[in-house]
mmCIF file of C-alpha atoms (C1' of nucleotides) in Angstrom:
data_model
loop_
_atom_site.group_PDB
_atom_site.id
_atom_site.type_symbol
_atom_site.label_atom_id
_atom_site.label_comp_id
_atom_site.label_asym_id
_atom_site.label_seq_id
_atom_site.Cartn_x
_atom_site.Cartn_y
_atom_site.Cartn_z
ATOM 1 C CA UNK A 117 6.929 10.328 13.462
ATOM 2 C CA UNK A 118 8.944 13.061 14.580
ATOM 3 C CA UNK A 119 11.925 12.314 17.223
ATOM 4 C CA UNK A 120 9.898 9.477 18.828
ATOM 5 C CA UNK A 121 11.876 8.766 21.760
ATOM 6 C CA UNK A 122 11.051 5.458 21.818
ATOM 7 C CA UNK A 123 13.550 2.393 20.692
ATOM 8 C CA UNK A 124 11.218 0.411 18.781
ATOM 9 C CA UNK A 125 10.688 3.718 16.439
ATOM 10 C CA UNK A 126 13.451 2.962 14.800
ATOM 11 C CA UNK A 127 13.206 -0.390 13.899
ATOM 12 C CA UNK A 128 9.322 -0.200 12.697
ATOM 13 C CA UNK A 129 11.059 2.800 10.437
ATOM 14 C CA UNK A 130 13.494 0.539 9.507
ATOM 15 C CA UNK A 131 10.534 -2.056 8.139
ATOM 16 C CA UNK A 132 8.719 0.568 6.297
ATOM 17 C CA UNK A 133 11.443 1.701 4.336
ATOM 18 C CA UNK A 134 12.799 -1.744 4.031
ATOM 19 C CA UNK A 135 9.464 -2.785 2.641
ATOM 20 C CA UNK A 136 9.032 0.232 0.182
ATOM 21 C CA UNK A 137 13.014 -0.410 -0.724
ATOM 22 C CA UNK A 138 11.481 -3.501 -2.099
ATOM 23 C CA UNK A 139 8.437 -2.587 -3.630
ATOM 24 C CA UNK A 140 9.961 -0.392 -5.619
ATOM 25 C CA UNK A 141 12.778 -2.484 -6.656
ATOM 26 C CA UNK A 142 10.030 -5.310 -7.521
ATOM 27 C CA UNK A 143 8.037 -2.809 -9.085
ATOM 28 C CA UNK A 144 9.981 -1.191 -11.084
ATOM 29 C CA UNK A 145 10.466 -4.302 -13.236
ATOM 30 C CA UNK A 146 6.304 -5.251 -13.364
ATOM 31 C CA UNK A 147 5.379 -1.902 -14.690
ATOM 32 C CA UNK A 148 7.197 -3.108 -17.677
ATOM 33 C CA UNK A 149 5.319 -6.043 -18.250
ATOM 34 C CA UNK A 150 1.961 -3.328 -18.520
ATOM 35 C CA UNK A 151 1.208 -4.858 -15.013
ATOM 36 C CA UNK A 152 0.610 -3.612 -12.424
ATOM 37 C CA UNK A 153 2.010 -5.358 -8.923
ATOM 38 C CA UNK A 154 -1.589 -6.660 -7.800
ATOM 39 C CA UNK A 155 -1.925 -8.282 -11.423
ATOM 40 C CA UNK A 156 1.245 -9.699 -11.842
ATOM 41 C CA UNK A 157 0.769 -11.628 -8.159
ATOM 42 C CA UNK A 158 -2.190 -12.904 -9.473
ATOM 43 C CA UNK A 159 -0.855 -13.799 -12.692
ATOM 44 C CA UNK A 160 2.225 -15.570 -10.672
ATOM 45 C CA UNK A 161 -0.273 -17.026 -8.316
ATOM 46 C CA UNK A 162 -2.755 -18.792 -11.031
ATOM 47 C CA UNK A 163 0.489 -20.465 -12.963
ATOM 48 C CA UNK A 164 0.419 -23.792 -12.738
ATOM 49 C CA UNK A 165 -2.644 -23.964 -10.971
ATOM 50 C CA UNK A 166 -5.769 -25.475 -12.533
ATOM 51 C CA UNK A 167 -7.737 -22.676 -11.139
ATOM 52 C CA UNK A 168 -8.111 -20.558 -7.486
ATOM 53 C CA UNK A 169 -11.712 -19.639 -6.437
ATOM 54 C CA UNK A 170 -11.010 -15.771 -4.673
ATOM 55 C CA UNK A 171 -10.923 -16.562 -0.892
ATOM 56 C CA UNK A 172 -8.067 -18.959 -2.351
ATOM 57 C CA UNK A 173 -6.393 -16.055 -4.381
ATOM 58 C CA UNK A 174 -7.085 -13.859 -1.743
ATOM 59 C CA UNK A 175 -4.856 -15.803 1.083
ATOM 60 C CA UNK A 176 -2.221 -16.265 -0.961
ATOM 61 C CA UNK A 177 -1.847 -12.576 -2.224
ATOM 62 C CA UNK A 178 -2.648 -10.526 0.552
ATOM 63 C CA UNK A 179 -5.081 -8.791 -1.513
ATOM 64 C CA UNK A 180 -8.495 -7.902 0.183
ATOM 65 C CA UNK A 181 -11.692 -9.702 -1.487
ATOM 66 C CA UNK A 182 -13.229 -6.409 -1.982
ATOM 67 C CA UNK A 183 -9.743 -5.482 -3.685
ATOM 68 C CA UNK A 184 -10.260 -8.674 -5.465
ATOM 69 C CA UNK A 185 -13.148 -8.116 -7.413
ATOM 70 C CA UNK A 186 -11.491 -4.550 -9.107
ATOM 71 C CA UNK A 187 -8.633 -6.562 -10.208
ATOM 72 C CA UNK A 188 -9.872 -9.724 -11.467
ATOM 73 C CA UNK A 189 -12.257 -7.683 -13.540
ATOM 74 C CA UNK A 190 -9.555 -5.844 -15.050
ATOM 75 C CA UNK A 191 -8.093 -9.346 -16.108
ATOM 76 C CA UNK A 192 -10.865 -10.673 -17.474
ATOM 77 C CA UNK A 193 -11.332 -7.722 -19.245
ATOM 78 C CA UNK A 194 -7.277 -7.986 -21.009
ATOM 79 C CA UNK A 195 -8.656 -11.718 -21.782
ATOM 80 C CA UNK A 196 -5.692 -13.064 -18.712
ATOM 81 C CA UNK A 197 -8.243 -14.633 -16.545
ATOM 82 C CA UNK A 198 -11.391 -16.102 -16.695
ATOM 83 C CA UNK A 199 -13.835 -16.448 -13.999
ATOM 84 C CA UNK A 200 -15.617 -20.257 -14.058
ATOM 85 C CA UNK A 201 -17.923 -21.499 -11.870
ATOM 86 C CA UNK A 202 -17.154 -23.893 -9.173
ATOM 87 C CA UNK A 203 -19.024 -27.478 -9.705
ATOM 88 C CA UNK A 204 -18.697 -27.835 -5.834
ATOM 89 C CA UNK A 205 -19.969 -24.792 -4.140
ATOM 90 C CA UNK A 206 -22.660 -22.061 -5.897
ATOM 91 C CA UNK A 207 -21.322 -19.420 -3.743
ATOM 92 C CA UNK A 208 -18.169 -19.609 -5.392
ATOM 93 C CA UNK A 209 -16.257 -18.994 -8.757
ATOM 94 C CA UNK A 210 -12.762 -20.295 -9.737
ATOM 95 C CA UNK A 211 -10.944 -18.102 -11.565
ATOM 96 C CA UNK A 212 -8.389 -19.666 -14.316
ATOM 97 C CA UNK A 213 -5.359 -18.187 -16.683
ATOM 98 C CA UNK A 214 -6.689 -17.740 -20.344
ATOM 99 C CA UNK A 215 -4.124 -19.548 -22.556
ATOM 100 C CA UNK A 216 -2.706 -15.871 -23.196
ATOM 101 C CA UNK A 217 -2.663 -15.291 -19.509
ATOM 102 C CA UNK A 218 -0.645 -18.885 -19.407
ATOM 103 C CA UNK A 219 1.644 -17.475 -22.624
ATOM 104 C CA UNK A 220 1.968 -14.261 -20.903
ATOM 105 C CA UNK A 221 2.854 -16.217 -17.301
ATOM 106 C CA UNK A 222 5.265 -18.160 -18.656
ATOM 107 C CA UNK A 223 7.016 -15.240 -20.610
ATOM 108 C CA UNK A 224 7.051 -13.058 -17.889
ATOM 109 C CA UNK A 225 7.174 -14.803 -14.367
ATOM 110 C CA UNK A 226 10.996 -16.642 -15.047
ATOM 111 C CA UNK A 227 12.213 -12.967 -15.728
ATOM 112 C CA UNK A 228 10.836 -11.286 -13.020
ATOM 113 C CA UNK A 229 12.367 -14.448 -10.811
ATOM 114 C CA UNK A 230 15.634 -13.385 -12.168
ATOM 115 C CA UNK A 231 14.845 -10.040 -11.491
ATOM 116 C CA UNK A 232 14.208 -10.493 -7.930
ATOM 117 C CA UNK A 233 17.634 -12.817 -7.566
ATOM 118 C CA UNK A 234 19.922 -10.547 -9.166
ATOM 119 C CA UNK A 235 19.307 -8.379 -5.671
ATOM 120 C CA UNK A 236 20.471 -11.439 -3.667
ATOM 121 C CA UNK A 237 23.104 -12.921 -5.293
ATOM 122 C CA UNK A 238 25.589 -11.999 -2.960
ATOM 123 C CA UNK A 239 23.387 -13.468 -0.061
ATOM 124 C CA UNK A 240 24.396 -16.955 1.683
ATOM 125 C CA UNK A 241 21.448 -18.946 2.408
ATOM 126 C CA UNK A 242 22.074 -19.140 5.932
ATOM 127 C CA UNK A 243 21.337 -15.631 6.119
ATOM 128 C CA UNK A 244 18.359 -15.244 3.983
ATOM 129 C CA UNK A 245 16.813 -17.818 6.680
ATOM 130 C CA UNK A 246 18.256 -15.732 9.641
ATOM 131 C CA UNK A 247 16.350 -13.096 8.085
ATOM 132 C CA UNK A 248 12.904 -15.114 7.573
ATOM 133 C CA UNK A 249 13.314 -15.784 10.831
ATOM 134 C CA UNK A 250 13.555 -12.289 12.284
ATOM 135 C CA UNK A 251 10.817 -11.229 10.255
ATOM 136 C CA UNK A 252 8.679 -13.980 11.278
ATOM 137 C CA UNK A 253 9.410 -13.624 15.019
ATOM 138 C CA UNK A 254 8.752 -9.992 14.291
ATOM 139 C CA UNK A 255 5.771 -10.526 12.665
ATOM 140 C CA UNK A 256 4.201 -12.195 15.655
ATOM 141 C CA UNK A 257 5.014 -9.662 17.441
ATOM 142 C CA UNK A 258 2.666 -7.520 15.949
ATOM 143 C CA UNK A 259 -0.208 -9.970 15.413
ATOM 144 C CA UNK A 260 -0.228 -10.993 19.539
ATOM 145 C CA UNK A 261 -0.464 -7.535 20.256
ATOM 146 C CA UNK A 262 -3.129 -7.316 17.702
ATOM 147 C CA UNK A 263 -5.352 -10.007 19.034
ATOM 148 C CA UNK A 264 -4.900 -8.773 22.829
ATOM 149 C CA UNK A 265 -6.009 -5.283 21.782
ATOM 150 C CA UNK A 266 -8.980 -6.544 20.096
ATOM 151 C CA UNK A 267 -10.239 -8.351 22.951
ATOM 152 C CA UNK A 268 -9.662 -5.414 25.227
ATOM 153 C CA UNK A 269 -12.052 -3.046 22.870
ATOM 154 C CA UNK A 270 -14.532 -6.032 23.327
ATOM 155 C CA UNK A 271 -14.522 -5.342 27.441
ATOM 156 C CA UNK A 272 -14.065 -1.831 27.299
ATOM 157 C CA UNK A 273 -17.976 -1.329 25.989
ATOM 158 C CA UNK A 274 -17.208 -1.643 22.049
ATOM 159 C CA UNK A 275 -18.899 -4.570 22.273
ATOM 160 C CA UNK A 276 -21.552 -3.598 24.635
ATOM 161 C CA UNK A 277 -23.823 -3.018 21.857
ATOM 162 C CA UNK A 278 -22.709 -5.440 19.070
ATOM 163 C CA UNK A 279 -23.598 -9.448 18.665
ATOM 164 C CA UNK A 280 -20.690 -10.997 20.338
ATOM 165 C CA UNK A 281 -18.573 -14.246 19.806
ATOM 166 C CA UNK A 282 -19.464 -16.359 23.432
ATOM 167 C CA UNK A 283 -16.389 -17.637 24.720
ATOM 168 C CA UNK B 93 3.831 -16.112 -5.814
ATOM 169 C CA UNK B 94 3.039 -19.803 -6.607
ATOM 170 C CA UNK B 95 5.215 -21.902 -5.337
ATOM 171 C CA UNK B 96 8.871 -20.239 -6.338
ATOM 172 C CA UNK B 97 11.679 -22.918 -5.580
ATOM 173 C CA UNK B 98 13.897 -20.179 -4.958
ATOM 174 C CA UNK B 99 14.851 -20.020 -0.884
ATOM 175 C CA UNK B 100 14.809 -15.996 -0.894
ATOM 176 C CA UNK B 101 10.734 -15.860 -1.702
ATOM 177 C CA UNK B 102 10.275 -17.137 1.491
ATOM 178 C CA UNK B 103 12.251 -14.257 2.937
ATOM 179 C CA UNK B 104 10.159 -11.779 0.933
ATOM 180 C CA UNK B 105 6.989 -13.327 1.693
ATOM 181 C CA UNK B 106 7.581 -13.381 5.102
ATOM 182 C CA UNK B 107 8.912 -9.292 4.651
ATOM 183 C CA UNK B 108 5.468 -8.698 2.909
ATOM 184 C CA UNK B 109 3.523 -10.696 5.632
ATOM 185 C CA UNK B 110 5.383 -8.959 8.205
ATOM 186 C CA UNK B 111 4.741 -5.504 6.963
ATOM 187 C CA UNK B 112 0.775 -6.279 6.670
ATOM 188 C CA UNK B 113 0.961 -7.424 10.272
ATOM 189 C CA UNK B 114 2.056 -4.047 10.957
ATOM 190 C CA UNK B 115 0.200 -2.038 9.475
ATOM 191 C CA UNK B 116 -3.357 -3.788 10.344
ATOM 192 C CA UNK B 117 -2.077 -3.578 14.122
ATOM 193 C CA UNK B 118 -0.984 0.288 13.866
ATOM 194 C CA UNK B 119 -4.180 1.209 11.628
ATOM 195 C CA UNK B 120 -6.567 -0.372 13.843
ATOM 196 C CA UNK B 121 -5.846 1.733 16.567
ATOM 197 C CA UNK B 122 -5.118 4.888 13.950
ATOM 198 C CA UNK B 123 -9.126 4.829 12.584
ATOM 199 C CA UNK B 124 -10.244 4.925 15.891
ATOM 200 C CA UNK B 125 -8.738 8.259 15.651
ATOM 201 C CA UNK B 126 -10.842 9.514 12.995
ATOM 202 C CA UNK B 127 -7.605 10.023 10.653
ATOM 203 C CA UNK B 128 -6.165 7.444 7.775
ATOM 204 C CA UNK B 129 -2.912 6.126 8.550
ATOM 205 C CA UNK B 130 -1.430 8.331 6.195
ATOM 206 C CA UNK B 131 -3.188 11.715 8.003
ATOM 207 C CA UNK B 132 -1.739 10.495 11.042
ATOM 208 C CA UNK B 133 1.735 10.217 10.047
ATOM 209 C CA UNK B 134 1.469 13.773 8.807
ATOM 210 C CA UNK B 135 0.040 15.060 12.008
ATOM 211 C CA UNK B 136 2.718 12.838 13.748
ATOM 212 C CA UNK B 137 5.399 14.565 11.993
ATOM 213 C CA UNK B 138 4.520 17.976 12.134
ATOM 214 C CA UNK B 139 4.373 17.015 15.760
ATOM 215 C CA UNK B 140 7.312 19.502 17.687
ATOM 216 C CA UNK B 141 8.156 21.160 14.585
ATOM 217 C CA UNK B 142 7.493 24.944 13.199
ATOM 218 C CA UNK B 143 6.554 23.404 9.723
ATOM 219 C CA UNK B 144 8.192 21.460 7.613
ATOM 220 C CA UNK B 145 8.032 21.636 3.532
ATOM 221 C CA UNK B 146 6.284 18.990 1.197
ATOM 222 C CA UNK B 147 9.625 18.287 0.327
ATOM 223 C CA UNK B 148 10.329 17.249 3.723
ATOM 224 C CA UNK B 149 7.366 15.848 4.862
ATOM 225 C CA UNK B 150 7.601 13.370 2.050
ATOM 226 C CA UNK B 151 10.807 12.156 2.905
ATOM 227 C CA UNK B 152 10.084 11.822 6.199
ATOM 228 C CA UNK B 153 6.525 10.440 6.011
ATOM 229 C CA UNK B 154 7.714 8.268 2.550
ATOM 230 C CA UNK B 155 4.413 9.686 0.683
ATOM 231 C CA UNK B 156 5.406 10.863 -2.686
ATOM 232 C CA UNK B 157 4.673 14.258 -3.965
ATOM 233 C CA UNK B 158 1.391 13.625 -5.879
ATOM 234 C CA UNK B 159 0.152 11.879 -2.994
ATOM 235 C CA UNK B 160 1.366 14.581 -0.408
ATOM 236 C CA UNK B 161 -1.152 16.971 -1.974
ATOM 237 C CA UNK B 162 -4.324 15.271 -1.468
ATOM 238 C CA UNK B 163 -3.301 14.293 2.252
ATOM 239 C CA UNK B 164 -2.776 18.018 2.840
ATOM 240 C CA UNK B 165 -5.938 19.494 1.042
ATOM 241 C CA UNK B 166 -8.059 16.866 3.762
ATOM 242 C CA UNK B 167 -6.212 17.834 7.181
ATOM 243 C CA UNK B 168 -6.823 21.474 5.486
ATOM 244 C CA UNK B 169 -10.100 21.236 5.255
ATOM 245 C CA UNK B 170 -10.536 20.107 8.559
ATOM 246 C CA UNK B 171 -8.342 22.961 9.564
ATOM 247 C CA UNK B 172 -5.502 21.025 11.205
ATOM 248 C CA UNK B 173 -3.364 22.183 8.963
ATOM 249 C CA UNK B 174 -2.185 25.374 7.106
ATOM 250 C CA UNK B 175 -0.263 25.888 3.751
ATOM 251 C CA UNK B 176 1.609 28.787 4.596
ATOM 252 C CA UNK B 177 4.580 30.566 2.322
ATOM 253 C CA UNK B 178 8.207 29.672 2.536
ATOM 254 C CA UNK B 179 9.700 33.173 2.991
ATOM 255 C CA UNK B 180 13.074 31.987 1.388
ATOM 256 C CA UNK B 181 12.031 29.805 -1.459
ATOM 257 C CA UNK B 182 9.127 31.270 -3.499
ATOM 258 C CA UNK B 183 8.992 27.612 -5.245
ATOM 259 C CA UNK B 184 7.832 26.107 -1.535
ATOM 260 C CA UNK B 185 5.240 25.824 0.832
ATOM 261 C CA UNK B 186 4.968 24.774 4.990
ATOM 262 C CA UNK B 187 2.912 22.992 6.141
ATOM 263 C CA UNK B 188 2.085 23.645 9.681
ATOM 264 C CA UNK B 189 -0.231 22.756 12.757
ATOM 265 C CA UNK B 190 -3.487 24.294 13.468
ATOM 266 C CA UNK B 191 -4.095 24.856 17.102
ATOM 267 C CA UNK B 192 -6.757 22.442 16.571
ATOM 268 C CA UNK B 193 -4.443 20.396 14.658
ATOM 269 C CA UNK B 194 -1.541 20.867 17.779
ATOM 270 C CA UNK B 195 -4.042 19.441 19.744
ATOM 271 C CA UNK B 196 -5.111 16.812 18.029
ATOM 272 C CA UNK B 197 -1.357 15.594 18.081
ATOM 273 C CA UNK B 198 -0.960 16.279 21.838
ATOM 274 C CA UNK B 199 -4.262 13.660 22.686
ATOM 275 C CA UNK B 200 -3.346 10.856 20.163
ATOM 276 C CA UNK B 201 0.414 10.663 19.477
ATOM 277 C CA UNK B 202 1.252 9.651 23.165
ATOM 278 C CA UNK B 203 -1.616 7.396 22.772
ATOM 279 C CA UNK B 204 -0.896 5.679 19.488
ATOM 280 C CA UNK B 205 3.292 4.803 21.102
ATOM 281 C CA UNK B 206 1.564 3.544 23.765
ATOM 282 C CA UNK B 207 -0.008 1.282 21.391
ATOM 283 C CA UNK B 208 2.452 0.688 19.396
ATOM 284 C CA UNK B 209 4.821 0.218 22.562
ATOM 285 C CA UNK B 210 2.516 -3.152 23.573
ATOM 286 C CA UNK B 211 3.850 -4.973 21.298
ATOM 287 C CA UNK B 212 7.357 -4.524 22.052
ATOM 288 C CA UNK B 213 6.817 -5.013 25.899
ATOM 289 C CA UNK B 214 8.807 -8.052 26.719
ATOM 290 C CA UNK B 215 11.621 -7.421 23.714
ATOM 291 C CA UNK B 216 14.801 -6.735 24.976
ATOM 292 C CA UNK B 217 16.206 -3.707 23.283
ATOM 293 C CA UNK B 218 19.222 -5.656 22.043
ATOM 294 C CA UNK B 219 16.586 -7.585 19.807
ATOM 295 C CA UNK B 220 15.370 -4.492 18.600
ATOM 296 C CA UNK B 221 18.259 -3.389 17.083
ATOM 297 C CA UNK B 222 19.384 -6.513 15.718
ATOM 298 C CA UNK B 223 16.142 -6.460 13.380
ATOM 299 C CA UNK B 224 16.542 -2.894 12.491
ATOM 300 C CA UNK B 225 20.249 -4.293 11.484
ATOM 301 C CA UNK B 226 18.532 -6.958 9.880
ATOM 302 C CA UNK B 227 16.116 -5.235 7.930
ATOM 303 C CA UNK B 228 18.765 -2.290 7.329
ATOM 304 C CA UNK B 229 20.414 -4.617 5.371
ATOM 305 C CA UNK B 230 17.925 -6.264 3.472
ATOM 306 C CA UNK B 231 17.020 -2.994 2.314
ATOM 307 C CA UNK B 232 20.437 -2.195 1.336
ATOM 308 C CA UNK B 233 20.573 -5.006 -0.931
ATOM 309 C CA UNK B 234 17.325 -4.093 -2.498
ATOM 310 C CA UNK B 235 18.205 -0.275 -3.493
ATOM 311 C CA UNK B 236 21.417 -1.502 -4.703
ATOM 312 C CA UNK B 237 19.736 -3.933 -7.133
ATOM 313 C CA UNK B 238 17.399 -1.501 -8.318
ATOM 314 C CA UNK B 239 20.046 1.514 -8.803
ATOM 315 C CA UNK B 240 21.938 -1.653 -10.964
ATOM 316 C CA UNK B 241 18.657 -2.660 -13.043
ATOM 317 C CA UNK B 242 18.190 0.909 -13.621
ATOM 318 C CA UNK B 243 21.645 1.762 -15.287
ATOM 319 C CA UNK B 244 21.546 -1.575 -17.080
ATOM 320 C CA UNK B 245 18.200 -0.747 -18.570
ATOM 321 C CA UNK B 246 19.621 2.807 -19.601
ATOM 322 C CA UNK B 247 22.322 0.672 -21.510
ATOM 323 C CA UNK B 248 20.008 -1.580 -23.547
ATOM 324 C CA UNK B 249 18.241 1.155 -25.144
ATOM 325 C CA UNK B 250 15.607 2.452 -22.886
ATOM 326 C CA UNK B 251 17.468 5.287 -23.351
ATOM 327 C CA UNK B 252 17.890 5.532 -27.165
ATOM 328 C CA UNK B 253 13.949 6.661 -27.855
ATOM 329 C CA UNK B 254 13.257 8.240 -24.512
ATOM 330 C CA UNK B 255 9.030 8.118 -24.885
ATOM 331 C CA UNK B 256 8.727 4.970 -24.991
ATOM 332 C CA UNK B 257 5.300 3.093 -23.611
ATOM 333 C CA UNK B 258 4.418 -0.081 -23.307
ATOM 334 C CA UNK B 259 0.582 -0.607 -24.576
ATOM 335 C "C1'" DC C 296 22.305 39.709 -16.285
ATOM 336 C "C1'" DG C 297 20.251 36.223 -19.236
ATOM 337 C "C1'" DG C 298 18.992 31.585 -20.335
ATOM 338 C "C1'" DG C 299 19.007 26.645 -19.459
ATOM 339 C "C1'" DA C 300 18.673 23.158 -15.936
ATOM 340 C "C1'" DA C 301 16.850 21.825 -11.703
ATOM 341 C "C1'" DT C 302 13.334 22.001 -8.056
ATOM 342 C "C1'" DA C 303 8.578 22.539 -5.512
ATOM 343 C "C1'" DG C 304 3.931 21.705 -5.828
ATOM 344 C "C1'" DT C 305 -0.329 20.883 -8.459
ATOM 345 C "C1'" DC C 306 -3.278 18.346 -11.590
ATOM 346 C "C1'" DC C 307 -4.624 14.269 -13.893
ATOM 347 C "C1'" DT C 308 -5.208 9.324 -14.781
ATOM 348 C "C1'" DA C 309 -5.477 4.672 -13.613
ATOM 349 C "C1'" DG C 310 -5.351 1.540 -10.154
ATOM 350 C "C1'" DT C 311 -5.229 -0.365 -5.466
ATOM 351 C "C1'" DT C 312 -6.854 -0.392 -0.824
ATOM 352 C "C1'" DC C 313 -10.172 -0.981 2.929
ATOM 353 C "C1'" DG C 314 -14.654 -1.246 5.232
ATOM 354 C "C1'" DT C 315 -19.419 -1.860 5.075
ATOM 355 C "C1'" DA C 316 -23.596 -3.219 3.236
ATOM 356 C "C1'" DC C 317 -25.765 -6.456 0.235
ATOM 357 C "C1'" DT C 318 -27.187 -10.801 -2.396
ATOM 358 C "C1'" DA C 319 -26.831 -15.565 -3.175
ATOM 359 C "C1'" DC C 320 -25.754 -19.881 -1.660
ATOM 360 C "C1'" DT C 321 -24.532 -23.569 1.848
ATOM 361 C "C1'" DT C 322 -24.499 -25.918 6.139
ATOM 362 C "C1'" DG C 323 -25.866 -27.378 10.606
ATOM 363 C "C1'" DT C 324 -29.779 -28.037 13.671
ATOM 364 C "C1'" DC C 325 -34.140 -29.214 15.013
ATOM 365 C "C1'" DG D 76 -37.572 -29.789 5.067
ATOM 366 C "C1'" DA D 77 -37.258 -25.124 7.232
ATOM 367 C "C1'" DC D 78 -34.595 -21.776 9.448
ATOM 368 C "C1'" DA D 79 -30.539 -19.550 11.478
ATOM 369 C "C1'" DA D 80 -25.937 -18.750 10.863
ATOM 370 C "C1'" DG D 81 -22.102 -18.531 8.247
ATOM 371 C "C1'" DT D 82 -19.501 -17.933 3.745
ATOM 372 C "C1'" DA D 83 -18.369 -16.236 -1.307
ATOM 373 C "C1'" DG D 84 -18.318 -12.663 -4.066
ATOM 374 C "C1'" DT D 85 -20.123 -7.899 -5.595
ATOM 375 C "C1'" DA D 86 -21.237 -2.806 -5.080
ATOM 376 C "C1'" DC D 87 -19.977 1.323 -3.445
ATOM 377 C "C1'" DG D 88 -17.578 5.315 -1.299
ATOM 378 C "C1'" DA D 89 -13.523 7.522 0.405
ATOM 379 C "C1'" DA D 90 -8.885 7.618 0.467
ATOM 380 C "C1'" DC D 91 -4.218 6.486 -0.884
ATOM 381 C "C1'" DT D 92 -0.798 5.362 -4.469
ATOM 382 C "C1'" DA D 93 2.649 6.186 -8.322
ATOM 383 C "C1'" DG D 94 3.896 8.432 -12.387
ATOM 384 C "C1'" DG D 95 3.968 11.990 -15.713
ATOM 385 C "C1'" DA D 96 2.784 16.487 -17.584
ATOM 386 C "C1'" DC D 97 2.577 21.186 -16.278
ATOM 387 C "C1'" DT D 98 3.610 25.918 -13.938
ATOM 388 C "C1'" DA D 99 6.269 28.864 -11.187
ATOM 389 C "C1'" DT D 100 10.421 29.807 -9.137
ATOM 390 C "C1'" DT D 101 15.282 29.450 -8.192
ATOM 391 C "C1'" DC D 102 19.979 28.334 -9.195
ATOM 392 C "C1'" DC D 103 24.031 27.949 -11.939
ATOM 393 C "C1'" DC D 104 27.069 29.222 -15.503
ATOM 394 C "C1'" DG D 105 28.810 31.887 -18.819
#
DNA sequence: CGGGAATAGTCCTAGTTCGTACTACTTGTC
DNA sequence: GACAAGTAGTACGAACTAGGACTATTCCCG
């Protein structure tokens, strides 16, 4: 972003690099399970679960139903997971670990834990909530600003032409 | 992540969440644009500059190498960009704005801080740099982890049979 | 000055990501 | 019970992503 002159600049910088700092370190670990990161959340996400339909999966992981699809299918297809159907609701399928996806949780999920602590075993606890905090806070930040510019393309004429919520 | 017991996973979900936040607010106003996020932040650094190298625009821009290529080959194609020679290093390239491409920068970069620049409004700048502090930090701990899982897994034998693949 | 190590970019593969359009199913309303 | 509106998941296209193999060039050391 060049010299931005601006203060916040620095800070958002700070978050990207902060967040790829992790990834990486996460990462780095995962590959070595012949994971990759989307598949080892959902791995981690279905243990000890009796099953997660995908808008379930979805809100916990972050990852985009569209996103979803690709990488459930690439489970099923290693045997991991197995989609089911849901007794409740056609529309939907619930998605469950194979009993080698549940072998392979189990083997692999402790270690990554351990993985991810070694980086903050120096940390006292009191700071690793200071932190949540800040990130939280900061993280609102971002999603008020979010909202408000949403509803301004809405009066500006983007919506002129498109069905609209009524308020 | 399931439900980890261990206190930091909040802190990392909430560094995850926070990122996302981010990037959905920045992007949103980036498409309308007509660039990706990641064409933007190329335009956005070649901003003010007579060219920089692929080497430096993926430190700066945190897109690796293999990445960097593709990025470039689009914004060259829409001639906003040029590949020219690097008179002292036959090995590299600049990359440099078109006068399209100058352009471009001059009509959305002011207007993408100003975005960006809503959210911050009403945050003192002493809060700012307490969370880039804050996430300086965190990001400190993670590269020194992974630097430390890397040498440990050079120890245990990673090392010994160097191509090694997992299936 | 010659050869080995390091560096800059490209190419390739596999996978993730998002948005949009689409189908199938459900739910609320009359 | 039918119909409109909403929801769950899939299909598809374009782009980004990392990593590793490869080529060309430069740098370092003897």
């Amino acid at each position: 972003m060049a010299e931005a002159d601006a203060k916040f600049m620095r800070t958002l910088r700070e978050l990207a690099r902060c967040y790829q700092a992790f990834e990486s370190f996460s990462e780095a670990h995962i590959r070595a399970t012949g994971l990759t990161s989307a598949q080892f959340d959902i791995i981690a996400t279905l243990g000890n679960t009796r099953g997660l339909s995908f808008k379930d999966l979805g809100e916990r992981t972050l990852i985009t139903k569209g996103t979803l699809t690709g990488v459930i299918d690439r489970l099923e297809a290693r045997e991991l997971v197995r989609r089911t159907e849901c007794p409740h609701d056609g529309r939907s399928q619930i998605v469950v670990l194979t009993s080698a996806g549940e072998k392979l949780f189990r083997r692999i999920f402790p270690a990554h834990m351990a993985h991810l602590s070694s980086a903050f075993a120096a940390v006292p606890e009191t700071q690793l909530l200071h932190t949540e905090l800040t990130l939280r806070r900061l993280r609102e930040l971002f999603e008020a600003a979010h909202e408000l510019s949403l509803e301004e393309a809405e009066m500006t004429g983007a919506a002129r032409s498109r069905p609209r919520r009524a308020a």
